[in-house]
Amino acid sequence: MCCIEVTNSTPIAMFLPANSGRGRCALALNNFLVALHNDFVGRCKNLLKDESSSPEIPLANITKAHLVGYDPEKDFLPMILAHCDYSLKVGEGTMVEFNWKCLERQLVDRFIRGRPRLTSL
């Protein structure tokens, strides 16, 4: 059932999560992505030794701000450039040094910390 090619004539029911029929694939994908998000948030909390409880939000109420998401060029590149120092020494060329600790802190604060756990359909 989940190996069907999607075309312009594919029924919309294929994309609407349901416990039976054509929506089973969409439901399986939905549940997989929720589990992946929750696992990532949980692992990050463990690595950060964050013992605060994460709020749980039903899928019907989530917004883009609740999810872990980023655009490499708009989000990461400016952040990386903000945390690197260039120095030019005569005869040695350009030296580039990154402040990894500050970069990591900003990445965690902006994209990971405070993200809720999601509850499946």
mmCIF file of C-alpha atoms in Angstrom:
data_model
loop_
_atom_site.group_PDB
_atom_site.id
_atom_site.type_symbol
_atom_site.label_atom_id
_atom_site.label_comp_id
_atom_site.label_asym_id
_atom_site.label_seq_id
_atom_site.Cartn_x
_atom_site.Cartn_y
_atom_site.Cartn_z
ATOM 1 C CA MET A 1 0.000 0.000 0.000
ATOM 2 C CA CYS A 2 2.802 2.454 0.841
ATOM 3 C CA CYS A 3 4.671 1.762 -2.421
ATOM 4 C CA ILE A 4 2.106 3.436 -4.665
ATOM 5 C CA GLU A 5 3.421 6.109 -7.013
ATOM 6 C CA VAL A 6 1.927 9.542 -6.344
ATOM 7 C CA THR A 7 0.568 11.343 -9.402
ATOM 8 C CA ASN A 8 -1.851 14.203 -10.036
ATOM 9 C CA SER A 9 -4.700 11.681 -10.043
ATOM 10 C CA THR A 10 -3.803 10.223 -6.622
ATOM 11 C CA PRO A 11 -6.759 10.665 -4.236
ATOM 12 C CA ILE A 12 -6.291 13.247 -1.483
ATOM 13 C CA ALA A 13 -7.187 10.494 1.006
ATOM 14 C CA MET A 14 -3.608 9.179 0.605
ATOM 15 C CA PHE A 15 -2.325 12.278 2.417
ATOM 16 C CA LEU A 16 -4.886 12.419 5.231
ATOM 17 C CA PRO A 17 -3.857 10.294 8.238
ATOM 18 C CA ALA A 18 -6.390 7.580 9.032
ATOM 19 C CA ASN A 19 -6.429 4.263 10.904
ATOM 20 C CA SER A 20 -7.679 2.400 7.860
ATOM 21 C CA GLY A 21 -7.769 2.688 4.118
ATOM 22 C CA ARG A 22 -5.544 4.955 2.091
ATOM 23 C CA GLY A 23 -4.619 7.178 5.022
ATOM 24 C CA ARG A 24 -2.598 4.465 6.790
ATOM 25 C CA CYS A 25 0.649 5.492 5.069
ATOM 26 C CA ALA A 26 0.175 9.131 6.035
ATOM 27 C CA LEU A 27 -0.561 8.066 9.618
ATOM 28 C CA ALA A 28 2.560 5.863 9.717
ATOM 29 C CA LEU A 29 4.698 8.722 8.376
ATOM 30 C CA ASN A 30 3.126 11.127 10.857
ATOM 31 C CA ASN A 31 3.809 8.794 13.796
ATOM 32 C CA PHE A 32 7.379 8.187 12.619
ATOM 33 C CA LEU A 33 8.110 11.926 12.423
ATOM 34 C CA VAL A 34 6.566 12.550 15.858
ATOM 35 C CA ALA A 35 8.695 9.752 17.357
ATOM 36 C CA LEU A 36 11.808 11.126 15.633
ATOM 37 C CA HIS A 37 11.149 14.649 16.957
ATOM 38 C CA ASN A 38 10.469 13.414 20.494
ATOM 39 C CA ASP A 39 13.559 11.190 20.469
ATOM 40 C CA PHE A 40 15.746 14.085 19.294
ATOM 41 C CA VAL A 41 14.332 16.457 21.921
ATOM 42 C CA GLY A 42 14.800 13.807 24.620
ATOM 43 C CA ARG A 43 18.403 13.045 23.618
ATOM 44 C CA CYS A 44 19.258 16.738 23.569
ATOM 45 C CA LYS A 45 17.762 17.210 27.039
ATOM 46 C CA ASN A 46 19.869 14.294 28.309
ATOM 47 C CA LEU A 47 23.065 15.635 26.731
ATOM 48 C CA LEU A 48 22.372 19.103 28.114
ATOM 49 C CA LYS A 49 21.526 17.616 31.520
ATOM 50 C CA ASP A 50 18.235 19.512 31.389
ATOM 51 C CA GLU A 51 15.944 17.991 34.004
ATOM 52 C CA SER A 52 12.995 20.326 33.457
ATOM 53 C CA SER A 53 9.873 18.670 32.110
ATOM 54 C CA SER A 54 9.051 19.347 28.483
ATOM 55 C CA PRO A 55 5.496 20.385 27.747
ATOM 56 C CA GLU A 56 3.504 18.046 25.511
ATOM 57 C CA ILE A 57 1.516 19.521 22.669
ATOM 58 C CA PRO A 58 -1.084 17.703 20.546
ATOM 59 C CA LEU A 59 -0.376 17.741 16.824
ATOM 60 C CA ALA A 60 -3.538 19.734 16.214
ATOM 61 C CA ASN A 61 -2.043 22.668 18.150
ATOM 62 C CA ILE A 62 1.545 22.785 16.919
ATOM 63 C CA THR A 63 3.076 25.649 15.004
ATOM 64 C CA LYS A 64 6.378 25.947 13.174
ATOM 65 C CA ALA A 65 7.891 27.450 16.337
ATOM 66 C CA HIS A 66 7.307 24.184 18.235
ATOM 67 C CA LEU A 67 9.397 22.128 15.801
ATOM 68 C CA VAL A 68 13.129 21.784 15.327
ATOM 69 C CA GLY A 69 13.751 23.379 11.956
ATOM 70 C CA TYR A 70 16.273 25.580 10.222
ATOM 71 C CA ASP A 71 17.469 26.926 6.896
ATOM 72 C CA PRO A 72 21.217 26.329 6.449
ATOM 73 C CA GLU A 73 21.834 29.555 4.540
ATOM 74 C CA LYS A 74 19.522 31.864 6.491
ATOM 75 C CA ASP A 75 20.064 30.409 9.963
ATOM 76 C CA PHE A 76 23.378 28.546 10.203
ATOM 77 C CA LEU A 77 25.677 30.517 7.916
ATOM 78 C CA PRO A 78 25.181 33.900 9.645
ATOM 79 C CA MET A 79 25.562 32.216 13.028
ATOM 80 C CA ILE A 80 28.808 30.519 11.984
ATOM 81 C CA LEU A 81 30.192 33.744 10.558
ATOM 82 C CA ALA A 82 29.300 35.589 13.768
ATOM 83 C CA HIS A 83 31.407 33.140 15.776
ATOM 84 C CA CYS A 84 34.586 33.066 13.711
ATOM 85 C CA ASP A 85 37.632 35.296 13.890
ATOM 86 C CA TYR A 86 39.841 36.001 10.904
ATOM 87 C CA SER A 87 43.406 37.121 11.331
ATOM 88 C CA LEU A 88 46.027 37.803 8.715
ATOM 89 C CA LYS A 89 49.685 37.403 9.556
ATOM 90 C CA VAL A 90 52.356 38.468 7.127
ATOM 91 C CA GLY A 91 53.991 35.420 5.637
ATOM 92 C CA GLU A 92 51.534 33.006 7.279
ATOM 93 C CA GLY A 93 48.304 33.781 5.451
ATOM 94 C CA THR A 94 44.803 33.905 6.854
ATOM 95 C CA MET A 95 43.982 32.185 10.130
ATOM 96 C CA VAL A 96 40.353 31.330 10.871
ATOM 97 C CA GLU A 97 39.334 30.412 14.413
ATOM 98 C CA PHE A 98 35.865 29.466 15.587
ATOM 99 C CA ASN A 99 34.409 30.028 19.024
ATOM 100 C CA TRP A 100 32.805 26.578 19.177
ATOM 101 C CA LYS A 101 31.492 26.946 22.715
ATOM 102 C CA CYS A 102 29.520 30.127 21.927
ATOM 103 C CA LEU A 103 28.333 28.717 18.600
ATOM 104 C CA GLU A 104 27.056 25.566 20.305
ATOM 105 C CA ARG A 105 25.300 27.587 23.002
ATOM 106 C CA GLN A 106 23.551 29.772 20.425
ATOM 107 C CA LEU A 107 22.512 26.760 18.320
ATOM 108 C CA VAL A 108 21.037 25.014 21.344
ATOM 109 C CA ASP A 109 19.245 28.134 22.582
ATOM 110 C CA ARG A 110 17.813 29.009 19.189
ATOM 111 C CA PHE A 111 16.864 25.633 17.733
ATOM 112 C CA ILE A 112 16.602 23.050 20.519
ATOM 113 C CA ARG A 113 15.986 24.347 24.036
ATOM 114 C CA GLY A 114 12.316 24.671 24.946
ATOM 115 C CA ARG A 115 10.983 22.506 22.141
ATOM 116 C CA PRO A 116 7.994 20.490 23.367
ATOM 117 C CA ARG A 117 7.279 16.805 23.004
ATOM 118 C CA LEU A 118 4.510 16.066 20.515
ATOM 119 C CA THR A 119 1.594 13.718 21.060
ATOM 120 C CA SER A 120 0.640 11.487 18.119
ATOM 121 C CA LEU A 121 -2.699 11.300 16.395
#
